[in-house]
CSV table of C-alpha atoms in Angstrom, one decimal:
chain,number,residue,atom,x,y,z
O,226,ASP,CA,-2.0,-1.0,2.2
O,227,ILE,CA,-4.0,-0.3,-0.9
O,228,GLN,CA,-2.7,-2.7,-3.9
O,229,MET,CA,-3.9,-2.0,-6.9
O,230,THR,CA,-4.4,-4.4,-9.7
O,231,GLN,CA,-4.5,-3.6,-14.0
O,232,SER,CA,-6.2,-5.9,-16.7
O,233,PRO,CA,-4.9,-7.2,-19.2
O,234,SER,CA,-1.3,-7.1,-18.3
O,235,SER,CA,-0.6,-6.7,-22.2
O,236,LEU,CA,-3.1,-6.2,-25.1
O,237,SER,CA,-2.1,-6.4,-28.9
O,238,ALA,CA,-4.2,-4.2,-31.4
O,239,SER,CA,-4.5,-2.3,-34.5
O,240,VAL,CA,-4.1,1.1,-34.9
O,241,GLY,CA,-7.2,2.7,-34.7
O,242,ASP,CA,-8.5,0.3,-32.5
O,243,ARG,CA,-10.0,0.9,-29.2
O,244,VAL,CA,-8.2,0.3,-26.4
O,245,THR,CA,-9.6,-0.4,-22.7
O,246,ILE,CA,-7.6,-0.8,-19.6
O,247,THR,CA,-9.1,-1.8,-16.2
O,248,CYS,CA,-7.2,-1.1,-13.2
O,249,GLN,CA,-9.0,-2.0,-9.4
O,250,ALA,CA,-8.3,-1.2,-6.3
O,251,SER,CA,-8.4,-3.3,-2.9
O,252,GLN,CA,-10.0,-0.9,-1.6
O,253,GLY,CA,-12.2,2.4,-2.0
O,254,VAL,CA,-9.7,5.3,-3.3
O,255,ARG,CA,-12.7,7.9,-4.4
O,256,ASN,CA,-11.2,9.2,-7.8
O,257,TYR,CA,-7.6,10.0,-6.5
O,258,LEU,CA,-6.5,8.0,-9.4
O,259,ASN,CA,-4.0,8.8,-11.8
O,260,TRP,CA,-3.0,7.2,-15.4
O,261,TYR,CA,0.8,7.2,-16.7
O,262,GLN,CA,2.1,6.4,-20.0
O,263,GLN,CA,5.9,5.0,-19.7
O,264,LYS,CA,7.6,4.6,-23.1
O,265,PRO,CA,10.8,2.5,-23.0
O,266,GLY,CA,14.0,4.3,-21.1
O,267,LYS,CA,11.7,6.9,-20.6
O,268,ALA,CA,9.8,8.6,-17.2
O,269,PRO,CA,6.0,8.3,-16.7
O,270,LYS,CA,4.0,10.8,-18.2
O,271,LEU,CA,1.0,11.7,-16.2
O,272,LEU,CA,-2.1,11.5,-18.8
O,273,ILE,CA,-5.1,11.5,-16.6
O,274,TYR,CA,-5.7,12.9,-13.1
O,275,ASP,CA,-8.5,12.8,-11.0
O,276,ALA,CA,-10.1,9.3,-12.2
O,277,SER,CA,-10.9,11.0,-15.8
O,278,ASN,CA,-9.5,14.6,-16.5
O,279,LEU,CA,-6.4,14.8,-19.1
O,280,GLU,CA,-3.8,16.1,-18.3
O,281,THR,CA,-3.0,19.8,-20.0
O,282,GLY,CA,-1.1,18.9,-24.0
O,283,VAL,CA,-2.4,15.0,-23.9
O,284,PRO,CA,-4.5,14.4,-26.7
O,285,SER,CA,-8.4,13.7,-26.6
O,286,ARG,CA,-8.3,9.9,-27.7
O,287,PHE,CA,-6.9,9.0,-24.2
O,288,SER,CA,-10.0,9.2,-21.4
O,289,GLY,CA,-10.8,7.7,-17.8
O,290,SER,CA,-13.5,7.2,-16.0
O,291,GLY,CA,-14.4,5.4,-12.4
O,292,SER,CA,-13.7,6.0,-9.2
O,293,GLY,CA,-14.3,4.0,-5.6
O,294,THR,CA,-12.5,0.7,-6.4
O,295,ASP,CA,-13.1,0.3,-10.6
O,296,PHE,CA,-11.2,2.0,-13.0
O,297,THR,CA,-11.3,2.4,-16.5
O,298,PHE,CA,-8.6,4.1,-19.0
O,299,THR,CA,-9.6,4.4,-23.3
O,300,ILE,CA,-7.2,4.7,-26.3
O,301,SER,CA,-10.4,5.7,-28.7
O,302,SER,CA,-8.4,5.5,-31.5
O,303,LEU,CA,-5.0,3.7,-31.0
O,304,GLN,CA,-1.7,5.4,-33.1
O,305,PRO,CA,1.7,4.2,-33.5
O,306,GLU,CA,3.0,6.6,-30.7
O,307,ASP,CA,1.4,5.1,-28.4
O,308,ILE,CA,3.0,2.0,-27.8
O,309,ALA,CA,3.5,2.0,-24.3
O,310,THR,CA,3.1,0.6,-20.9
O,311,TYR,CA,0.5,2.5,-19.1
O,312,TYR,CA,0.2,2.5,-14.9
O,313,CYS,CA,-2.4,3.8,-12.8
O,314,GLN,CA,-1.5,5.0,-9.3
O,315,GLN,CA,-4.1,5.6,-6.4
O,316,TYR,CA,-2.8,8.7,-3.9
O,317,ASP,CA,-5.9,9.0,-2.0
O,318,ILE,CA,-4.5,7.4,0.8
O,319,LEU,CA,-0.6,6.3,1.9
O,320,PRO,CA,1.3,4.4,0.8
O,321,PHE,CA,0.6,6.0,-3.0
O,322,ALA,CA,0.5,2.8,-4.7
O,323,PHE,CA,1.2,1.8,-8.4
O,324,GLY,CA,-0.4,-1.3,-10.5
O,325,PRO,CA,1.8,-3.7,-12.2
O,326,GLY,CA,1.3,-2.0,-15.5
O,327,THR,CA,0.0,-2.8,-19.6
O,328,LYS,CA,2.1,-3.0,-22.0
O,329,VAL,CA,0.6,-2.2,-25.3
O,330,ASN,CA,1.8,-3.1,-28.8
O,331,ILE,CA,0.6,-2.3,-32.4
O,332,LYS,CA,-0.5,-5.7,-34.2
A,73,GLN,CA,8.9,25.5,-16.4
A,74,ILE,CA,9.3,22.5,-14.0
A,75,THR,CA,12.3,20.4,-14.2
A,76,LEU,CA,13.9,17.7,-11.8
A,77,LYS,CA,17.3,15.7,-12.6
A,78,GLU,CA,18.7,13.1,-10.5
A,79,SER,CA,22.4,12.4,-9.7
A,80,GLY,CA,24.2,10.1,-7.4
A,81,PRO,CA,26.2,6.9,-8.0
A,82,THR,CA,25.7,4.7,-10.9
A,83,LEU,CA,27.1,1.7,-9.1
A,84,VAL,CA,27.2,0.7,-5.2
A,85,LYS,CA,27.7,-2.2,-3.5
A,86,SER,CA,26.0,-4.2,-1.0
A,87,THR,CA,25.3,-3.3,2.6
A,88,GLN,CA,26.8,0.6,1.7
A,89,THR,CA,24.7,3.0,1.8
A,90,LEU,CA,22.7,5.2,-1.4
A,91,THR,CA,22.7,9.0,-1.0
A,92,LEU,CA,20.8,10.3,-4.3
A,93,THR,CA,19.9,14.5,-4.9
A,94,CYS,CA,17.3,15.7,-6.7
A,95,THR,CA,17.7,19.4,-8.2
A,96,PHE,CA,14.8,21.2,-8.9
A,97,SER,CA,13.8,24.0,-11.0
A,98,GLY,CA,10.4,25.8,-11.7
A,99,PHE,CA,9.0,25.7,-8.6
A,100,SER,CA,9.9,26.3,-4.5
A,101,LEU,CA,9.4,23.9,-1.9
A,102,SER,CA,8.2,26.3,0.7
A,103,THR,CA,5.4,27.1,-1.2
A,104,SER,CA,2.2,25.5,0.5
A,105,GLY,CA,1.0,22.2,-1.0
A,106,VAL,CA,4.0,21.4,-3.0
A,107,GLY,CA,5.9,17.9,-2.7
A,108,VAL,CA,9.0,15.5,-4.0
A,109,GLY,CA,8.6,12.5,-4.0
A,110,TRP,CA,11.1,9.3,-5.0
A,111,ILE,CA,9.9,7.0,-7.0
A,112,ARG,CA,12.0,3.6,-8.3
A,113,GLN,CA,11.7,1.1,-11.1
A,114,PRO,CA,14.0,-1.9,-11.3
A,115,PRO,CA,14.6,-3.0,-14.6
A,116,GLY,CA,11.5,-4.5,-16.7
A,117,LYS,CA,9.4,-3.6,-13.5
A,118,ALA,CA,6.4,-1.7,-12.4
A,119,LEU,CA,6.7,1.6,-10.6
A,120,GLU,CA,7.6,1.7,-7.0
A,121,TRP,CA,6.8,4.9,-4.5
A,122,LEU,CA,9.4,5.3,-1.9
A,123,ALA,CA,8.8,8.4,0.0
A,124,LEU,CA,8.1,12.3,-0.1
A,125,ILE,CA,8.6,15.7,1.6
A,126,TYR,CA,5.8,18.6,1.5
A,127,TRP,CA,6.3,21.7,1.9
A,128,ASP,CA,6.0,22.0,5.5
A,129,ASP,CA,8.7,19.3,6.0
A,130,ASP,CA,6.2,16.5,6.8
A,131,LYS,CA,8.1,13.3,5.7
A,132,ARG,CA,6.3,9.9,4.5
A,133,TYR,CA,7.9,6.6,3.6
A,134,SER,CA,6.7,3.1,1.7
A,135,PRO,CA,6.3,1.1,5.1
A,136,SER,CA,8.2,-1.5,3.3
A,137,LEU,CA,11.3,0.3,3.4
A,138,LYS,CA,10.6,2.9,6.1
A,139,SER,CA,13.5,1.6,7.6
A,140,ARG,CA,15.9,2.1,5.6
A,141,LEU,CA,15.0,5.5,4.3
A,142,THR,CA,15.5,9.1,5.0
A,143,ILE,CA,13.7,12.1,3.3
A,144,THR,CA,15.4,15.6,3.2
A,145,LYS,CA,15.2,18.9,1.4
A,146,ASP,CA,17.5,22.2,1.4
A,147,THR,CA,14.9,24.4,0.1
A,148,SER,CA,17.4,27.1,-0.3
A,149,ARG,CA,19.5,25.0,-3.1
A,150,ASN,CA,16.0,24.1,-4.5
A,151,GLN,CA,17.8,20.1,-3.6
A,152,VAL,CA,16.0,16.9,-1.7
A,153,VAL,CA,18.2,14.1,-0.9
A,154,LEU,CA,17.1,10.5,-0.5
A,155,THR,CA,19.4,8.3,1.5
A,156,MET,CA,18.9,4.5,1.8
A,157,THR,CA,20.7,2.3,3.7
A,158,ASN,CA,22.1,-1.5,3.4
A,159,MET,CA,21.7,-1.5,-0.2
A,160,ASP,CA,21.2,-4.7,-1.9
A,161,PRO,CA,21.3,-6.1,-5.3
A,162,VAL,CA,17.2,-6.1,-5.1
A,163,ASP,CA,17.1,-2.4,-5.4
A,164,THR,CA,18.7,-2.0,-8.5
A,165,ALA,CA,16.6,0.0,-9.8
A,166,THR,CA,16.4,3.6,-12.2
A,167,TYR,CA,15.2,5.8,-9.4
A,168,TYR,CA,12.9,8.9,-10.4
A,169,CYS,CA,12.2,12.2,-8.7
A,170,ALA,CA,8.3,13.8,-9.1
A,171,HIS,CA,7.1,16.7,-8.3
A,172,MET,CA,3.9,16.5,-6.4
A,173,GLY,CA,1.2,19.0,-6.2
A,174,SER,CA,-2.0,17.0,-5.7
A,175,TYR,CA,-0.3,13.9,-7.5
A,176,PHE,CA,3.6,13.7,-9.7
A,177,ASP,CA,2.6,15.8,-12.6
A,178,PHE,CA,6.7,16.5,-13.6
A,179,TRP,CA,9.1,13.5,-13.2
A,180,GLY,CA,13.1,14.1,-13.7
A,181,GLN,CA,14.5,12.0,-16.3
A,182,GLY,CA,15.5,9.1,-13.2
A,183,THR,CA,18.8,7.4,-12.8
A,184,LEU,CA,19.7,3.5,-12.3
A,185,VAL,CA,21.3,2.5,-10.0
A,186,THR,CA,22.7,-1.1,-9.7
A,187,VAL,CA,24.3,-2.5,-6.8
A,188,SER,CA,26.6,-5.3,-6.7
A,189,SER,CA,27.2,-8.2,-4.4
């Protein structure tokens, strides 16, 4: 099975800061990598699909990059409403696997 | 628009079988390429993929839980059912169903299932 790791596990940043989260797969998943945002008590929301494609309606301050085993998720200017936990997920090879999550807080 | 909603018991006892139903609208599970999956999340923990059923009745399961899971669909009723046998307190979690075209793009609100010993 493919294992997904994320770093950091949590971070605190100021409003307007650039925030970067990394995700690593234990073996190559091509570009079949998604990023989800989950706010407390809510279902995950798809932000980025196929590593770098912005889901419809998602603000352009969110972006993703990478392929193979190493991926990056970026919030270009952190906003108060971005407080959430972010998960990466590979869907190249079953079983689909999620990363452990990165909790983003406002400093 | 696509919506999904999970339903089932909120409390089950150890060793019992859990049956959850995902009722959806806005798409058909007879459309080529479409699937519905189940994902769970223990309180304060990460997401875990459980099972997936495709439009052609192809079924896939998490290897670690495969012996305990069964996923079925009722296309005419727009429902997908997940059963999990031999429930244990560690199975306490919020259970989500999600639409899958190429990825999980629409999710239900989730249902919290607590397993008592």
